[in-house]
PDB file of C-alpha atoms in Angstrom:
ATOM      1  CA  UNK F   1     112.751  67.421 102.734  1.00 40.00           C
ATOM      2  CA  UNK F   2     114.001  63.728 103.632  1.00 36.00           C
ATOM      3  CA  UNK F   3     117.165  63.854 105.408  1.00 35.00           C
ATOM      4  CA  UNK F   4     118.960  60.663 105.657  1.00 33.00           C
ATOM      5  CA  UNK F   5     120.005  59.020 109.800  1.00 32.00           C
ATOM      6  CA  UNK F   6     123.326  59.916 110.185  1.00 33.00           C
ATOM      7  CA  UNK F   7     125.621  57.535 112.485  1.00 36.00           C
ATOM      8  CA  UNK F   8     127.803  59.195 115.197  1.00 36.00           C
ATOM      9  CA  UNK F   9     130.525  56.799 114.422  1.00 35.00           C
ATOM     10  CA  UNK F  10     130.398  58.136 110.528  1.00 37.00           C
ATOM     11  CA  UNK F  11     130.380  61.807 111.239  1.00 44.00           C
ATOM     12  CA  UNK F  12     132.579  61.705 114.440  1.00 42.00           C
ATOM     13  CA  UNK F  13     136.083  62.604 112.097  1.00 40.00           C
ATOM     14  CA  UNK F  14     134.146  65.659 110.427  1.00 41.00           C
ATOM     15  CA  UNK F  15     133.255  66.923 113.952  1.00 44.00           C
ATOM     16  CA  UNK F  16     136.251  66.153 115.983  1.00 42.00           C
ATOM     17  CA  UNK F  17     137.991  68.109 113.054  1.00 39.00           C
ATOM     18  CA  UNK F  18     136.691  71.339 114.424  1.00 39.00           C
ATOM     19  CA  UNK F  19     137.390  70.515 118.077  1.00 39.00           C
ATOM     20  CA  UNK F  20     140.932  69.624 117.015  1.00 39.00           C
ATOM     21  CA  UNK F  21     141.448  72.129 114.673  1.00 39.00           C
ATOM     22  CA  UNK F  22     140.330  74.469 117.307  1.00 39.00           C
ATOM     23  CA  UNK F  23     142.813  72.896 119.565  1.00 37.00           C
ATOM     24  CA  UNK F  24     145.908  73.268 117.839  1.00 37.00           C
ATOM     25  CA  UNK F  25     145.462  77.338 117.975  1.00 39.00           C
ATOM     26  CA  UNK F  26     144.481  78.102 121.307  1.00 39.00           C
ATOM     27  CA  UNK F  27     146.216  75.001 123.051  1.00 37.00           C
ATOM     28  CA  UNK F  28     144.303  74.913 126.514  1.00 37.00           C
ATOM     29  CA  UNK F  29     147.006  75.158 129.714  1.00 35.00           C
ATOM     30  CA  UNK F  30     144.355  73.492 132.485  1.00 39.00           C
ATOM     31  CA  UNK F  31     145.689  70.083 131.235  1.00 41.00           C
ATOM     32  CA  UNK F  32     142.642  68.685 129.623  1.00 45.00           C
ATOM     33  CA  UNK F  33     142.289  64.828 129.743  1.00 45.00           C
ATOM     34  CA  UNK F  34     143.091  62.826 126.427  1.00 40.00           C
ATOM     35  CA  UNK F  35     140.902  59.235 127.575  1.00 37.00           C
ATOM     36  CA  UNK F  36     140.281  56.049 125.147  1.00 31.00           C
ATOM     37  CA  UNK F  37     137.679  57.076 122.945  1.00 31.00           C
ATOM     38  CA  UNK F  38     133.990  57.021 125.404  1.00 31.00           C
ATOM     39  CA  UNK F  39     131.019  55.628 123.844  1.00 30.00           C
ATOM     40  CA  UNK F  40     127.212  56.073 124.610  1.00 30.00           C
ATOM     41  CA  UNK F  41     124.910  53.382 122.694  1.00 30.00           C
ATOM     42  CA  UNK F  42     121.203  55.140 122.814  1.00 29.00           C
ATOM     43  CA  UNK F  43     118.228  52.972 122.111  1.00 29.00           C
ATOM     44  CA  UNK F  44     117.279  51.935 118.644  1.00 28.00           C
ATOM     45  CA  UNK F  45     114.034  53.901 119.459  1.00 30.00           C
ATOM     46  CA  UNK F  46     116.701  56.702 120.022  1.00 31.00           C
ATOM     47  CA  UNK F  47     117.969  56.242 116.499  1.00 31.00           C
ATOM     48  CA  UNK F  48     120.700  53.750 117.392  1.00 29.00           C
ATOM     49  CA  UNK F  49     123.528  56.045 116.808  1.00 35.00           C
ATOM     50  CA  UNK F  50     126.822  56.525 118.448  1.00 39.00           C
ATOM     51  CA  UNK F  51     128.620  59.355 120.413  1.00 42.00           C
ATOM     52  CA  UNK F  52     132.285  59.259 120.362  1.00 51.00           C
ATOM     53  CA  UNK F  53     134.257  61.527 122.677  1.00 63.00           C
ATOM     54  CA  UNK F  54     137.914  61.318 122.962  1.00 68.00           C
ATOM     55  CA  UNK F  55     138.633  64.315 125.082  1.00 84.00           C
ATOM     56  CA  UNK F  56     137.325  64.864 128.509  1.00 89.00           C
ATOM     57  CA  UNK F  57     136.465  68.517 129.512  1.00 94.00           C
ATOM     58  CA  UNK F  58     136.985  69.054 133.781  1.00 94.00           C
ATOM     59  CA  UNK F  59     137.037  72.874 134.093  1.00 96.00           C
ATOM     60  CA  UNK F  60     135.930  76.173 132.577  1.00 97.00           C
ATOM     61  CA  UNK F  61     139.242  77.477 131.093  1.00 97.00           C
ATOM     62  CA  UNK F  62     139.547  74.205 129.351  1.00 96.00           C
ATOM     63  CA  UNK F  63     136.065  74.821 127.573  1.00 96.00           C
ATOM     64  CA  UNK F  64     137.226  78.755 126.893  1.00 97.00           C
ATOM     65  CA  UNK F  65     140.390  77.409 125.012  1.00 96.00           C
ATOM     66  CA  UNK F  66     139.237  75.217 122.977  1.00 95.00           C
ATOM     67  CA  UNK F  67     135.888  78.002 121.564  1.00 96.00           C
ATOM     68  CA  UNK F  68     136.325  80.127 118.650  1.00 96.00           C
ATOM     69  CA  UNK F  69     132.850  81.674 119.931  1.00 97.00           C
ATOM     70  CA  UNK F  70     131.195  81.532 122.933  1.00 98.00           C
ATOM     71  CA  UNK F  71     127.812  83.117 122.812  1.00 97.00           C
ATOM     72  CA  UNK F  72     124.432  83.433 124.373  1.00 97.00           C
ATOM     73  CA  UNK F  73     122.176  82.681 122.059  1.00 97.00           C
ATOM     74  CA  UNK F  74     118.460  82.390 121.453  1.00 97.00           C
ATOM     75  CA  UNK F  75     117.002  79.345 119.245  1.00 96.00           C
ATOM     76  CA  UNK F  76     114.722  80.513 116.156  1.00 95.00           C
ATOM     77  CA  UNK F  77     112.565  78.082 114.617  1.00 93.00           C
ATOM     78  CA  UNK F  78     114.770  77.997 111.522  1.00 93.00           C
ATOM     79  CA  UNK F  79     116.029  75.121 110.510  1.00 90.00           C
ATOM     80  CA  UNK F  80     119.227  74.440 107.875  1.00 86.00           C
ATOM     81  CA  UNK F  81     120.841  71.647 105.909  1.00 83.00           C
ATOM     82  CA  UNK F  82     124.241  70.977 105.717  1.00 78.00           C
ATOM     83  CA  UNK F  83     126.986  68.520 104.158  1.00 77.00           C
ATOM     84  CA  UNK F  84     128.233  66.240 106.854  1.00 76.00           C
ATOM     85  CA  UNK F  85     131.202  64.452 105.067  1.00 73.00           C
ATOM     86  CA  UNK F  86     129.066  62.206 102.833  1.00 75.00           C
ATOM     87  CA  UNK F  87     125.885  62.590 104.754  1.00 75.00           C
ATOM     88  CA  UNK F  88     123.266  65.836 105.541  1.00 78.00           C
ATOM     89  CA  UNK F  89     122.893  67.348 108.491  1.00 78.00           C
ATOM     90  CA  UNK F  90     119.798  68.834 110.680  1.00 80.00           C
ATOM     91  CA  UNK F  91     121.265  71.993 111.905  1.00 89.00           C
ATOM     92  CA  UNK F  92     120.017  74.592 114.450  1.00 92.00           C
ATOM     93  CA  UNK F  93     119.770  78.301 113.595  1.00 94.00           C
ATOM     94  CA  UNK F  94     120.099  80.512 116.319  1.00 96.00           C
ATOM     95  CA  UNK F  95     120.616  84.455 116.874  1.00 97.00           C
ATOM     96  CA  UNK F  96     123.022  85.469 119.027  1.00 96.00           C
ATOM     97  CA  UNK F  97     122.402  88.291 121.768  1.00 96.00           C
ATOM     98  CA  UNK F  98     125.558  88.750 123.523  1.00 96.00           C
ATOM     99  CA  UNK F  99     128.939  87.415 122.072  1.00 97.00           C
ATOM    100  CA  UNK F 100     131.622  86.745 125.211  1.00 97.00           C
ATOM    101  CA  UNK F 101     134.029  85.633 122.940  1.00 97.00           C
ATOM    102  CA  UNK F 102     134.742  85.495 118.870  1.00 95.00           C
ATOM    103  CA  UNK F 103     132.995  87.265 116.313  1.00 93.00           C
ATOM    104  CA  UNK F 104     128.711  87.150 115.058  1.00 91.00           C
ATOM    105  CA  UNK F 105     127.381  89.507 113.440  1.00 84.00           C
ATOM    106  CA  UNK F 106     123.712  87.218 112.838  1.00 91.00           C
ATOM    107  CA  UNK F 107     122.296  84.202 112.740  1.00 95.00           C
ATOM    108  CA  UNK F 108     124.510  81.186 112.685  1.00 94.00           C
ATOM    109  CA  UNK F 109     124.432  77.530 111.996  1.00 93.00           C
ATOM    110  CA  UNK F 110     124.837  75.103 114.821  1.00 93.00           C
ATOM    111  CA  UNK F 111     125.730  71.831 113.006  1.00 88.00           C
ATOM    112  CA  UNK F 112     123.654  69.326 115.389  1.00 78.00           C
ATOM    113  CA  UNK F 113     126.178  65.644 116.081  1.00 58.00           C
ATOM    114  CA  UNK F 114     122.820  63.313 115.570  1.00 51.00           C
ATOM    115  CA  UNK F 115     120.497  61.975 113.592  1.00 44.00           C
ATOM    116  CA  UNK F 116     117.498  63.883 113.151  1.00 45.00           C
ATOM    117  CA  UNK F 117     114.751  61.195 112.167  1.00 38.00           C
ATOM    118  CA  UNK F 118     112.459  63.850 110.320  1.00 41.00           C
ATOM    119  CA  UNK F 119     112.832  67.342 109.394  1.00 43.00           C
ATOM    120  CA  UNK F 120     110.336  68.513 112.054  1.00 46.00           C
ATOM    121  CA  UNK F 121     113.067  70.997 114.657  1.00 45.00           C
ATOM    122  CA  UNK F 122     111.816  68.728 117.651  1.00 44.00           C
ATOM    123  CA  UNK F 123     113.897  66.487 116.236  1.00 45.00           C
ATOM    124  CA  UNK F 124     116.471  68.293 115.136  1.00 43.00           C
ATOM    125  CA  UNK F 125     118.281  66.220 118.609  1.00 45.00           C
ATOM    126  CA  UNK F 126     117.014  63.227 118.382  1.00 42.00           C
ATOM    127  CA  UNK F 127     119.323  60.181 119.677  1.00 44.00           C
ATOM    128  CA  UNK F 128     121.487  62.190 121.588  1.00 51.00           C
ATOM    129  CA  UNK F 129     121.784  62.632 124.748  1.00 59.00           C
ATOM    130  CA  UNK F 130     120.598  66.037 126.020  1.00 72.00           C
ATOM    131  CA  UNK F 131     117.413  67.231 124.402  1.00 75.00           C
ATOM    132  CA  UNK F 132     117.181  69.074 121.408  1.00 79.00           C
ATOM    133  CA  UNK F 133     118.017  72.739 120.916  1.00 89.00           C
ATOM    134  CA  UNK F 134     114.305  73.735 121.085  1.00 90.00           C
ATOM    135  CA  UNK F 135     112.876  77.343 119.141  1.00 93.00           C
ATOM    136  CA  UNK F 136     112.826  80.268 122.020  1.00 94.00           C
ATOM    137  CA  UNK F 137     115.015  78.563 124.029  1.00 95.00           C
ATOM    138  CA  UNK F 138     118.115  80.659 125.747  1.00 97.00           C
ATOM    139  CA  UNK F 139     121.991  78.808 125.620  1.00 97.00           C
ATOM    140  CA  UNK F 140     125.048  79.840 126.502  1.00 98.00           C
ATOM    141  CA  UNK F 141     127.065  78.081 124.273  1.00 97.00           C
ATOM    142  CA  UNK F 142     130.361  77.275 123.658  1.00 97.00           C
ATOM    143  CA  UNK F 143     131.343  76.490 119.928  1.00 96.00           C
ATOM    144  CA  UNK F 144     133.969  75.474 117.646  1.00 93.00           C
ATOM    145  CA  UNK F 145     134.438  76.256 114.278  1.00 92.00           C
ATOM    146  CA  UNK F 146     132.633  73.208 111.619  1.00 89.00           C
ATOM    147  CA  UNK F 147     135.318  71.475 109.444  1.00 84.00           C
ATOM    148  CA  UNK F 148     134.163  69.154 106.650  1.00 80.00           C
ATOM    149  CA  UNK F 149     137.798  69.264 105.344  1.00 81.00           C
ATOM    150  CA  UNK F 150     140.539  70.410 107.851  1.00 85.00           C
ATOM    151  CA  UNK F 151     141.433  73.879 108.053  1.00 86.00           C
ATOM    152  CA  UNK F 152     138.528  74.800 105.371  1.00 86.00           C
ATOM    153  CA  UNK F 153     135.495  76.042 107.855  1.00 87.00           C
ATOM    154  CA  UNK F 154     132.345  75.850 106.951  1.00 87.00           C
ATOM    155  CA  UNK F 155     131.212  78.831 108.719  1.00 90.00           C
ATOM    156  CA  UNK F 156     129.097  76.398 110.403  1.00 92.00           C
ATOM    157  CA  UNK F 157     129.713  75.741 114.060  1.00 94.00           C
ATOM    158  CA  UNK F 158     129.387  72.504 116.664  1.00 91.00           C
ATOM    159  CA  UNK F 159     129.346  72.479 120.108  1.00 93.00           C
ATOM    160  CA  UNK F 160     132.862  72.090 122.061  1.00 93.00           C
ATOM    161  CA  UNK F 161     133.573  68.886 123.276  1.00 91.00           C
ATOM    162  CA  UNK F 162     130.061  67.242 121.448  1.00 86.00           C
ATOM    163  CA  UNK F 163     127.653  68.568 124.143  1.00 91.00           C
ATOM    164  CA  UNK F 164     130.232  69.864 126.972  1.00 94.00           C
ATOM    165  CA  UNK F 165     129.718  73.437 125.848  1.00 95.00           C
ATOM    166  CA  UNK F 166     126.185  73.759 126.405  1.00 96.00           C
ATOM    167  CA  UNK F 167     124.351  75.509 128.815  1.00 97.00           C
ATOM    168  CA  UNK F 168     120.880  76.294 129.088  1.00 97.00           C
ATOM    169  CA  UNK F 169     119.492  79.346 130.686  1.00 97.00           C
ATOM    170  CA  UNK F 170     117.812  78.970 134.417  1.00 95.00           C
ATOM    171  CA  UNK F 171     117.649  82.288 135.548  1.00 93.00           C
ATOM    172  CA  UNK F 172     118.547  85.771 133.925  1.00 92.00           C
ATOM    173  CA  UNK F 173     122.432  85.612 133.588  1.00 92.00           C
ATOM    174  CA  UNK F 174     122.533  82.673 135.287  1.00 96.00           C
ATOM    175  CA  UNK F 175     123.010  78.853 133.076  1.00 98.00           C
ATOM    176  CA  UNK F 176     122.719  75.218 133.796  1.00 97.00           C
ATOM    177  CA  UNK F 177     125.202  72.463 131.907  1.00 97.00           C
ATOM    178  CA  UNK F 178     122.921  69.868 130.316  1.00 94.00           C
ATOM    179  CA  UNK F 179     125.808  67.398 129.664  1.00 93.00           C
ATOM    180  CA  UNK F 180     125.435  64.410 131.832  1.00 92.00           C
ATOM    181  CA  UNK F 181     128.620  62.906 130.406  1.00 90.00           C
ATOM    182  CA  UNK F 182     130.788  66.197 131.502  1.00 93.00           C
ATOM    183  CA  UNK F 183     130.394  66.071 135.409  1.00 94.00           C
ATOM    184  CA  UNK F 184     133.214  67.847 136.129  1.00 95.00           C
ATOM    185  CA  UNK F 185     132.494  70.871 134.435  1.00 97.00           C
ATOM    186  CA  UNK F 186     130.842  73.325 136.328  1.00 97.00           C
ATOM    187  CA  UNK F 187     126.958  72.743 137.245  1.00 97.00           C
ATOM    188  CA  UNK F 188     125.861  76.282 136.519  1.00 97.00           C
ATOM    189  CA  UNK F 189     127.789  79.386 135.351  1.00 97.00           C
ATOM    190  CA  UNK F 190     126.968  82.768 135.202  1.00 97.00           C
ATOM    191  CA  UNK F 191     127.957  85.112 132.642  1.00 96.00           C
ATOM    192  CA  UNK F 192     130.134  87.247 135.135  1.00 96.00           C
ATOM    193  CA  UNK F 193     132.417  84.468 135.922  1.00 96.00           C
ATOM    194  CA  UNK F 194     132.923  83.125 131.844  1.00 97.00           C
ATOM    195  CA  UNK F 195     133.903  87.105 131.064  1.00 97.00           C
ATOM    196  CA  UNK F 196     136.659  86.900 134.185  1.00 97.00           C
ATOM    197  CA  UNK F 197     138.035  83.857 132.958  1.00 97.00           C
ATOM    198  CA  UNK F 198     138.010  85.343 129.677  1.00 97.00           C
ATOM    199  CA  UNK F 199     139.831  88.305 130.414  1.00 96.00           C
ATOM    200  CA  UNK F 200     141.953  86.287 132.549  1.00 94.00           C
ATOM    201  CA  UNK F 201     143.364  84.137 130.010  1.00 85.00           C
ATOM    202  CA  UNK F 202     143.292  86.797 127.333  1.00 70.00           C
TER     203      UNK F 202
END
């Protein structure tokens, strides 16, 4: 199946509209910074798309907040299209083995902000800027419900904050942020410390 480039640019309303939407019902309290819109121009051998951000995660409470789920999860080699606002999406399908926060009973849909160049999974990522959620992979990940139109989910999910909440696994219990454009957040976290902060802002 042919699945046509998407531009960041075109698709950034329909994702933001989760993060937002997500926003307005668990407000976040660690004062999360609100900066003019950032924008990363990859290669055209990258795709040539762009990612959009207009709010800046610093801390792990702010990440929390903002998640309807948050999730380690392992990658399957599954993967789903989607409607993107008037484009198709790649997406990710991966099977959740601990739930920290939210609610998932299977697999779910992780709605992937690129443009996937073919339908092969390896590039499921492509022009983005951390590599691709790749099959038998371990994440903890922190995700947002998907909103084509707001406050209709899709019961499709994106990652908070574009690629903010993402964390691969480095060690058993133990999980590395792959976001280059988040440096504040927290280099590793551990699943001990994301259930305190849980609990603590429960």
């Amino acid at each position: 199946m042919n699945v046509q480039k998407i531009s960041i640019v075109a698709l950034a309303a329909a994702l933001l509209a989760g993060v937002t939407g997500c926003s307005a019902q668990a407000p976040s309290t660690s004062g999360a910074q609100t900066s003019e819109t950032q924008t990363n121009e990859p290669t055209a051998a990258q795709g040539g798309a762009e990612v959009s951000r207009v709010k800046e995660y610093s801390t792990l409470d702010e990440l929390i907040a903002d998640s309807d789920l948050i999730a380690v999860v392992e990658v399957t080699d599954e993967r789903k299209t989607s409607t993107c606002g008037d484009f198709e999406c790649l997406n990710a399908v991966v099977k959740p083995v601990d739930v920290l926060k939210g609610d998932a009973a299977g697999p779910i849909s992780i709605v992937n902000a690129g443009a996937p160049e073919s339908s092969e999974p390896a590039a499921a990522d492509s022009s983005l800027t951390v590599e691709p959620l790749t099959p038998g992979t371990t994440f903890l990940l922190f995700l947002s419900n998907f909103e084509n139109t707001p406050g209709d989910p899709t019961g499709e999910y994106v990652r908070v904050g574009v690629f903010a909440g993402d964390y691969i696994e480095n060690a058993p219990g133990t999980y590395e942020r792959r976001d280059p454009e988040s440096p504040k957040l927290p280099e590793q976290l551990s699943l001990e410390e994301v259930r305190q902060a849980i609990a603590a802002g429960a």
